[in-house]
Short mmCIF file of C-alpha atoms in Angstrom, two decimals:
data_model
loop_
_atom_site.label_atom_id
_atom_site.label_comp_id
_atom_site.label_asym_id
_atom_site.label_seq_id
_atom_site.Cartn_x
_atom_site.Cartn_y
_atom_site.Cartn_z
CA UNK A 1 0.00 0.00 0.00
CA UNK A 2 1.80 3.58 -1.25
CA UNK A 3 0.42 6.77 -0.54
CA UNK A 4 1.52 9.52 -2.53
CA UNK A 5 1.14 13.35 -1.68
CA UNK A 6 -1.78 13.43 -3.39
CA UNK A 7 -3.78 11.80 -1.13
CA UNK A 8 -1.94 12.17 2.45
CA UNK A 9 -1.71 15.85 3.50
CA UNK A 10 -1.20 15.64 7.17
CA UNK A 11 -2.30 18.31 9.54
CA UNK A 12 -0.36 20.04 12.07
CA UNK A 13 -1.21 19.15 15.70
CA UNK A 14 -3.36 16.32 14.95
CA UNK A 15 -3.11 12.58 15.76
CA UNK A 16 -1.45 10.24 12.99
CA UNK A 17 -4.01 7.73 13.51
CA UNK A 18 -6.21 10.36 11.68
CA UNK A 19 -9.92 8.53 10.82
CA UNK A 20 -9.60 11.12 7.54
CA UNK A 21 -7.23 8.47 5.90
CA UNK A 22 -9.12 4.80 6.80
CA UNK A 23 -6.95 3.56 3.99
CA UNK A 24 -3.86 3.68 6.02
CA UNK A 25 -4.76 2.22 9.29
CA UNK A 26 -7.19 -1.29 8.46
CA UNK A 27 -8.92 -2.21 11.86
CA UNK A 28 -6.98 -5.54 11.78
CA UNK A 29 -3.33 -3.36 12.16
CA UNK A 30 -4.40 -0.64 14.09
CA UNK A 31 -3.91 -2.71 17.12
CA UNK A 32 -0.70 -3.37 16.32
CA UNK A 33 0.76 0.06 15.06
CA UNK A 34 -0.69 1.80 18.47
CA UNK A 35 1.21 -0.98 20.28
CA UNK A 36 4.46 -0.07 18.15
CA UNK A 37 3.99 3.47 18.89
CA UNK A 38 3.40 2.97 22.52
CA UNK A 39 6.78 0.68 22.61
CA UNK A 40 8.35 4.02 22.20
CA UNK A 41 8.41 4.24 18.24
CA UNK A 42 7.18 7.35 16.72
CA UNK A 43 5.30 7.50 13.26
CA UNK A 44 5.73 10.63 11.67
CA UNK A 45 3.22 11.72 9.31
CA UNK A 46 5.55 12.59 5.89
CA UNK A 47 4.05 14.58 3.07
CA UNK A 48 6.49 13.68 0.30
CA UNK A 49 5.57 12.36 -3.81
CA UNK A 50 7.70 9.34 -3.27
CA UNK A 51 5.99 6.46 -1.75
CA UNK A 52 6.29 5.73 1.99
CA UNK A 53 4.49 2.23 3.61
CA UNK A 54 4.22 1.35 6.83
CA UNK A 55 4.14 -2.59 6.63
CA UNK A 56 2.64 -3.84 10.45
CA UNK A 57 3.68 -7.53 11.45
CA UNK A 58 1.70 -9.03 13.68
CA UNK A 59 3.87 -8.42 17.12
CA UNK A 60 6.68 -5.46 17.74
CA UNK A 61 9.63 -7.62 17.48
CA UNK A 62 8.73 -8.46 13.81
CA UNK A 63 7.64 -4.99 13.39
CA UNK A 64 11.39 -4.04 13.75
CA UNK A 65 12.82 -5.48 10.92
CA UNK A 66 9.57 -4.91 8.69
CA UNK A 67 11.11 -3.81 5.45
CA UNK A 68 9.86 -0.25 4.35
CA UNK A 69 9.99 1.44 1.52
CA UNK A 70 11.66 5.20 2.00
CA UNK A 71 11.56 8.46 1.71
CA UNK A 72 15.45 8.01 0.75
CA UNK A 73 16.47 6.84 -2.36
CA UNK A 74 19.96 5.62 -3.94
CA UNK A 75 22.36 8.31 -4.88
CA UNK A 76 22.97 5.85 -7.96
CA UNK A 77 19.30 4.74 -9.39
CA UNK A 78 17.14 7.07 -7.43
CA UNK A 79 15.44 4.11 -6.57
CA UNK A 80 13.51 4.18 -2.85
CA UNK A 81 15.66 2.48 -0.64
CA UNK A 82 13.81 -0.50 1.38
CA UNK A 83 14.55 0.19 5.44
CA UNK A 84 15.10 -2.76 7.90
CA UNK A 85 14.42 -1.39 11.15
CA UNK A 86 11.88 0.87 12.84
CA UNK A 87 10.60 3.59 10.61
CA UNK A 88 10.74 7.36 11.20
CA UNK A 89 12.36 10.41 10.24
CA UNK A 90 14.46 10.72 13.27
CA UNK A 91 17.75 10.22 14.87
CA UNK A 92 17.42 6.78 16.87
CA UNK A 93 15.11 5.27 14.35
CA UNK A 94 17.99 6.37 11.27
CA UNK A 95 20.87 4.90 13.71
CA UNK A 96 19.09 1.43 14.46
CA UNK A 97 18.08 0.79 10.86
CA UNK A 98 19.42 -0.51 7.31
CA UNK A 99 18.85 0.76 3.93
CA UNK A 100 18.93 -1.20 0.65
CA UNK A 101 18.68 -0.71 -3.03
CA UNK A 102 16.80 -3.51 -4.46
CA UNK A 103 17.59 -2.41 -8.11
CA UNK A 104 20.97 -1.97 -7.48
CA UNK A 105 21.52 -3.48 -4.36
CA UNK A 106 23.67 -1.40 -3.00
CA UNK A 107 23.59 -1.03 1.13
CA UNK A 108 23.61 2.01 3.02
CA UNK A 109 24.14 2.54 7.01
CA UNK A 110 24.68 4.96 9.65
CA UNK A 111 27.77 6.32 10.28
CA UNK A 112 28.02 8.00 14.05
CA UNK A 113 25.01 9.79 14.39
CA UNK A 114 24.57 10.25 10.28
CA UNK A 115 23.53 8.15 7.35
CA UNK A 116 26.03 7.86 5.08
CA UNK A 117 24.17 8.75 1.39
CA UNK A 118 27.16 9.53 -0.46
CA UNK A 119 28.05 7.62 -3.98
CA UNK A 120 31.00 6.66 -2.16
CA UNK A 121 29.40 5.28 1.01
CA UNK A 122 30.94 1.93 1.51
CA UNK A 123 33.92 2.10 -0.34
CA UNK A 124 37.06 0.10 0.64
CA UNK A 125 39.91 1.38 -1.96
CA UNK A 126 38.32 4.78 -4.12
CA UNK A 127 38.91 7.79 -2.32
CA UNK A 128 37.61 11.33 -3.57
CA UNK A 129 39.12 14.38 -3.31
CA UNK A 130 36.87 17.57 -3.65
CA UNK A 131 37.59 21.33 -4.93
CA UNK A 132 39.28 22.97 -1.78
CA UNK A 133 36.10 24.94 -1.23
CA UNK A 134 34.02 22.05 -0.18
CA UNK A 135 37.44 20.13 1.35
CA UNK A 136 37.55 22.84 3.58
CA UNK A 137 34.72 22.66 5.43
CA UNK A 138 35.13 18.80 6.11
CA UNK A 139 37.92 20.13 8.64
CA UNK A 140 36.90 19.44 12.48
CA UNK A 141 38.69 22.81 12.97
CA UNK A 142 36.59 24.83 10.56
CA UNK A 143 33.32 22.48 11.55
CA UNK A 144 33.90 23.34 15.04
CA UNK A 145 34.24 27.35 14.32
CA UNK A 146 31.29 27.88 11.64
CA UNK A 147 28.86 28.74 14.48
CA UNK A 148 31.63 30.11 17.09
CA UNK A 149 32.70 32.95 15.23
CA UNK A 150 32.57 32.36 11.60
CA UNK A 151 29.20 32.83 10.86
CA UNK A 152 29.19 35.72 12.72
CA UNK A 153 31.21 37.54 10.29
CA UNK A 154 28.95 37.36 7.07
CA UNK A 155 27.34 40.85 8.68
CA UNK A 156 29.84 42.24 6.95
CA UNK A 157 28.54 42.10 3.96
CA UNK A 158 24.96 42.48 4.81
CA UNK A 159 23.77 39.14 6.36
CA UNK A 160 20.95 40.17 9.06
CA UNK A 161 21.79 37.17 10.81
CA UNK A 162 19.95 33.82 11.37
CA UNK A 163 17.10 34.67 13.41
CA UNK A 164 15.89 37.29 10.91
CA UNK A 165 17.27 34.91 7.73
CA UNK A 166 15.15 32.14 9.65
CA UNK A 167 12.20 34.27 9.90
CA UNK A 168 12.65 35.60 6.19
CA UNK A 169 12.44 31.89 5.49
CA UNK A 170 9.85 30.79 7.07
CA UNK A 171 7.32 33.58 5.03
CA UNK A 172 8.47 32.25 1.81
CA UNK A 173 7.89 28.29 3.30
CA UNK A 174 3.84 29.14 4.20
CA UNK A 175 2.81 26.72 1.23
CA UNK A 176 5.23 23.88 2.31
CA UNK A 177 3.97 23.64 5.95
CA UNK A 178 3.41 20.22 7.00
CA UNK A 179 5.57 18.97 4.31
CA UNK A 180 9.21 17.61 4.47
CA UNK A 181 11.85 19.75 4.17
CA UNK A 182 15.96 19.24 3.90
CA UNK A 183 18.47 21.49 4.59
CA UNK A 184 21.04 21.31 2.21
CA UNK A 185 24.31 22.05 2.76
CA UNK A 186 23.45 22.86 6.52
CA UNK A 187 26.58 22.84 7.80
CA UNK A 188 26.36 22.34 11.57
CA UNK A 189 22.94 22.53 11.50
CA UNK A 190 22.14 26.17 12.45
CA UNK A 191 18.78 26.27 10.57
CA UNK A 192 18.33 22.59 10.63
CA UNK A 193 17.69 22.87 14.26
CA UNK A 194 15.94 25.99 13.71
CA UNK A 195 12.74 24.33 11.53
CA UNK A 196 13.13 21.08 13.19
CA UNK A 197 12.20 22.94 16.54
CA UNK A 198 9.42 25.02 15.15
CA UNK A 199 7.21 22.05 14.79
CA UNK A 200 5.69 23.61 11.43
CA UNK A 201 7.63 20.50 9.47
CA UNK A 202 6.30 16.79 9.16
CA UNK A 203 9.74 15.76 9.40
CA UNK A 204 13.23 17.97 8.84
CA UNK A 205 16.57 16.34 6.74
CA UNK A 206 19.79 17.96 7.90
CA UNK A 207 22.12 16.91 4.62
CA UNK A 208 25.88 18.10 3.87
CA UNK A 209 28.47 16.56 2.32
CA UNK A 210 30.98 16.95 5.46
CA UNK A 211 31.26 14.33 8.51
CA UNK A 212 32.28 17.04 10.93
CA UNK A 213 29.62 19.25 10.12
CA UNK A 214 27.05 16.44 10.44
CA UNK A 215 28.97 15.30 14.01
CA UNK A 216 29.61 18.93 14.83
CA UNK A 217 25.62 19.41 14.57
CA UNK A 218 25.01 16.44 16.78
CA UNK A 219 26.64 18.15 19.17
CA UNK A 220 24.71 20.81 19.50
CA UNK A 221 21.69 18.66 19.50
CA UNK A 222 22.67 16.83 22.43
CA UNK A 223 22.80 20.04 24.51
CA UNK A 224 18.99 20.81 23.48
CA UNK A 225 16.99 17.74 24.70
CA UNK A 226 14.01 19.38 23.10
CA UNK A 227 15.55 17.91 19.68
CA UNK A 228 16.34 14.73 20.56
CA UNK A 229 12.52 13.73 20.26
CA UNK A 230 12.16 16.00 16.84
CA UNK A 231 11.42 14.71 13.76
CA UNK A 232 15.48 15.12 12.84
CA UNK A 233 17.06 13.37 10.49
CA UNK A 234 21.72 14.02 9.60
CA UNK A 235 22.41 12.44 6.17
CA UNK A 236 25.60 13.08 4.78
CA UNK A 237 24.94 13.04 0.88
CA UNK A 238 26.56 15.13 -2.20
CA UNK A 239 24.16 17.87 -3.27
CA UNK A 240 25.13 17.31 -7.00
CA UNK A 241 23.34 13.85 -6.13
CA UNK A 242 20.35 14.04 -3.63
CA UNK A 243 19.33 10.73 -2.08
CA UNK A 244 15.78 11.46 -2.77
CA UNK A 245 12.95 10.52 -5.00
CA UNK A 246 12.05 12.86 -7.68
CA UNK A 247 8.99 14.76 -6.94
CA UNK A 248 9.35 13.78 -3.09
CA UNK A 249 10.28 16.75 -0.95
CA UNK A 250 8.22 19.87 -0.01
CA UNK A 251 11.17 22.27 0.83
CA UNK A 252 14.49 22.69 0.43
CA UNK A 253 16.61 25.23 2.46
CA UNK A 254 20.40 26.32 1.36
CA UNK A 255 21.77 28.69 3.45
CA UNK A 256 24.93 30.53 2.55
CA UNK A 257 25.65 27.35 0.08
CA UNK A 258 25.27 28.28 -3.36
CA UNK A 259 28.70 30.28 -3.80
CA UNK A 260 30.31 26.53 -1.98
CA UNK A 261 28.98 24.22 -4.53
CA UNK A 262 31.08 23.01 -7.35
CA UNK A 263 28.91 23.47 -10.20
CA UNK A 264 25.52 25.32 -8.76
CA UNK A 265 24.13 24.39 -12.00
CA UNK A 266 23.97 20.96 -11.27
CA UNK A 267 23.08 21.28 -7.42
CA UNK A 268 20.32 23.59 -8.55
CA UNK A 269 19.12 21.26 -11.21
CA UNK A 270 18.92 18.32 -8.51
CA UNK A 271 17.00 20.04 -6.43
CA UNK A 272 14.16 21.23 -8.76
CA UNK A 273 14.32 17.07 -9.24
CA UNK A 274 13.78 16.04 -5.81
CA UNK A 275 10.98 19.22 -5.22
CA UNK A 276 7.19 18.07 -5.57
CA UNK A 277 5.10 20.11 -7.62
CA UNK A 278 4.49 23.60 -6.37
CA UNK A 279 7.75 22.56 -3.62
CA UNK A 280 9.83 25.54 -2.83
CA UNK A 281 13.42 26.10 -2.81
CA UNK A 282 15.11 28.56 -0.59
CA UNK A 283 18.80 29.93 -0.44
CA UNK A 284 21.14 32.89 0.69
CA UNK A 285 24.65 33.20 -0.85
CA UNK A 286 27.00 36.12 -0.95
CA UNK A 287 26.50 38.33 -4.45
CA UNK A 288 29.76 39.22 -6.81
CA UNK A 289 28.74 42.30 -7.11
CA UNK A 290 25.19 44.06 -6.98
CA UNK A 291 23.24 46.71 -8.86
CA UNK A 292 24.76 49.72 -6.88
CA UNK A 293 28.49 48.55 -7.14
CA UNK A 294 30.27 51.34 -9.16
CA UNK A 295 30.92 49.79 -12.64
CA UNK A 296 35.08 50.55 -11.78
CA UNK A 297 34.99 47.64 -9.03
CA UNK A 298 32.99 45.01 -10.46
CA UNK A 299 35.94 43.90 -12.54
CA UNK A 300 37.90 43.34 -9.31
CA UNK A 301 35.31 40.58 -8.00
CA UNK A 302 35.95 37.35 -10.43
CA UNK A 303 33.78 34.84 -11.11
CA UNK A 304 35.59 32.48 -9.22
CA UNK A 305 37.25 34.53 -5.66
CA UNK A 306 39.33 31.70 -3.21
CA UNK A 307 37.72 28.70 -4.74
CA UNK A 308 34.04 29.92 -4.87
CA UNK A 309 31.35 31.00 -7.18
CA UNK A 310 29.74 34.06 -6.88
CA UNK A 311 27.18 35.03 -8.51
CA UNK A 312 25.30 38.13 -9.59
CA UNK A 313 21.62 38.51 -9.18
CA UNK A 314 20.62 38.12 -12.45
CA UNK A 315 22.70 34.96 -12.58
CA UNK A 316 21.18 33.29 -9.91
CA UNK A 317 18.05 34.15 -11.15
CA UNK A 318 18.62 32.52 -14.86
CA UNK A 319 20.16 29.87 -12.70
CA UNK A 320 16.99 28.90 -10.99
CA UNK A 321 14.90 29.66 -14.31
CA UNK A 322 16.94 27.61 -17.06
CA UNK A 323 16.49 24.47 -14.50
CA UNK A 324 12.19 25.06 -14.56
CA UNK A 325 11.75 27.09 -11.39
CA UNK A 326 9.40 29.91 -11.50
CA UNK A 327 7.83 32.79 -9.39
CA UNK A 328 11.82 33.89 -8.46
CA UNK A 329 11.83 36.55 -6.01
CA UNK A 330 14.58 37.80 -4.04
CA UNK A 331 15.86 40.31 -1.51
CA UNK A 332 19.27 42.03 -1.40
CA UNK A 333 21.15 43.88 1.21
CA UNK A 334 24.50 44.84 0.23
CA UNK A 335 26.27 41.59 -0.79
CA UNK A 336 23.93 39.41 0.70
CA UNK A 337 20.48 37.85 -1.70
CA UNK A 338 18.05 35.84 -0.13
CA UNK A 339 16.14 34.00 -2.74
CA UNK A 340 12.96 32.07 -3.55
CA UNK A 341 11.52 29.83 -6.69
CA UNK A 342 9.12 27.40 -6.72
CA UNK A 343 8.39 24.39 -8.84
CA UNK A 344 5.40 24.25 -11.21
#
C-alpha cells in the first residue's frame, strides 16, 4: 500500500491515527501500530511524492525489521531504498536501521550519528578528493568554528543574521507547511535545528556533504533535549546527487551554500528534481557584485574569488529559471540575496 502526496496531507497538531485516511490504518493493524507506537516508536506523518508504507507484522519484534519502503532513495538509481528497522524520520530510528537498493543493491548505514548517502558510502579502496572549497569545510577545525565565530562575520557584507534569515524563510515556506523539508548544505545545522524545533515540518533532513559538520551538529543537538525527540534526520549526501525521489520533498533550504557548490548548475538542477510540484526552494549566498556597485569595481570581484562561485543577481536568477523554477523573487542587502523559486 503507497500513498503519494496526493492523497496524504497531514495536519499540524493532529493525531497520525487520523480517521480522515481509513486507507492507512485497516482495523486488523491498528492494534498493532498503536502498540508499536506505545513501545516508544514514533510515526511521523511525511508529506512527500515518493511512496512511503508502513508494513505492520503481527507483534513489535517483527515490526522491527519490517522492510519499508523510503523516503530516501539511492544516490545511484534514485530508486527508494527499502529500510530494515523501525521507521521514522528521526535520529534513533535512522541509527538502528538498514537501507537497501533492491535495483541496485547497493547497502547504506549509519555512520556516528549520520547516514552515510554519499556515492562513495561503503567504499574500501576509491577515495575522492573535492575542490578545496568544499574540502575545507570537512575540517573538524573549521566544523567546530562555523557557528563560534565564523558565521558571525557574514554581517559584513549584509547578512541580518539567522534569526531574521530564519524568519525571512519561514514567510516564503507558508505553502510547504506540514511537508518535508531538507536542509542542504546545513553545515552544523544552524537552521536545521531551527525548523526542526518550530514544529511547522512533518519531518526535517539535515544533509551536507561533510562528517564534521554532520557530528559537529550532533553536538549541539545533544545540549537541546528538546531535539532529541524532533522529527530530525543528519544524512551526509553530495548535493550534486540528492538521495531522494524525484517529486518527493516539499522544501528545500540552502543557506549561505550556493557560492560553496562546485557546479551550482547541477546542485540547482537536482533540487528542482527532488521538489514536488508547487515545492519551494530557498537559499542565501554572498552576491559578486550588486546593482549599486560602481561599474570601476565590479571587474575586481571574479567569477571564481578563493575557490568559490559568486554570482550576480541576475545569474542566480537565470540559474533557478533555465532548470524550470518559476515565481523567483529575491531580496538584497548589500552583498547578501536571499532567494525564492518554486516548482510548477
Amino acid at each position: 500500500m503507497a500513498i503519494a502526496s496526493s492523497s496524504l496531507k497531514p495536519t499540524l497538531h493532529k493525531p497520525l491515527f487520523s480517521p480522515k485516511h481509513p486507507q492507512l490504518y485497516p482495523n486488523s493493524h491498528l492494534g498493532p501500530l498503536l502498540r508499536y507506537a506505545s513501545a516508544g516508536f514514533r510515526f511521523s506523518p511525511i508529506r512527500a511524492s515518493s511512496a512511503v508504507t508502513l508494513q505492520p507484522e503481527s507483534n513489535v519484534e517483527e515490526s522491527q525489521t519490517s522492510q519499508v519502503l523510503e523516503v530516501f532513495a539511492c544516490p545511484v538509481c534514485y530508486e527508494p531504498l527499502i529500510r530494515k528497522g523501525p521507521p521514522g524520520i528521526n535520529l534513533g530510528a535512522i541509527y538502528r536501521s538498514g537501507f537497501k537498493c533492491k535495483k541496485c543493491d547497493k547497502s547504506y548505514s549509519s555512520k556516528d550519528v549520520y547516514l552515510d548517502l554519499t556515492l562513495s558510502a561503503g567504499l574500501r579502496s576509491y577515495t575522492e578528493v573535492k575542490p578545496v572549497g568544499t574540502e575545507l569545510f570537512r575540517s573538524p577545525l573549521v566544523s567546530f568554528l562555523y557557528e563560534r565565530g565564523w558565521r558571525q562575520n557574514f554581517n559584513r557584507s549584509g547578512f541580518p543574521g539567522p534569526d531574521e534569515e530564519f524568519k525571512v524563510a519561514q514567510d516564503y515556506f507558508k505553502s510547504a507547511e506540514g511537508g518535508l523539508l531538507v536542509d542542504v548544505s546545513c553545515g552544523s545545522g544552524l537552521f536545521s535545528r531551527k525548523f526542526a524545533k518550530s514544529g511547522i515540518y512533518s519531518a526535517v533532513i539535515a544533509l551536507d556533504f561533510s562528517e564534521n559538520m554532520l557530528r559537529q551538529c550532533y553536538e549541539f543537538i545533544k545540549r537541546d533535549g528538546t531535539l532529541l525527540n524532533t522529527n530530525l534526520a543528519l544524512v551526509r549526501a553530495d548535493v550534486s546527487r540528492l538521495p531522494f525521489s524525484s517529486g518527493s520533498v516539499d522544501a528545500v533550504h540552502a543557506g549561505a551554500a550556493l557560492h560553496c557548490w562546485p557546479s551550482p548548475s547541477n546542485a540547482v538542477a537536482e533540487i528542482t528534481r527532488v521538489l514536488r510540484s508547487g515545492g519551494i526552494f530557498v537559499g542565501t549566498t554572498f552576491l559578486r557584485y550588486t546593482s549599486s556597485t560602481p561599474q570601476i569595481l565590479r571587474p575586481l570581484r571574479q567569477r571564481v574569488l578563493q575557490n568559490y562561485n559568486y554570482l550576480t543577481e541576475e545569474e542566480i536568477e537565470d540559474l533557478c529559471t533555465s532548470c524550470g523554477l518559476t515565481n523567483y523573487s529575491s531580496k538584497v542587502q548589500q552583498s547578501f540575496i536571499m532567494f525564492s523559486a518554486q516548482k510548477p
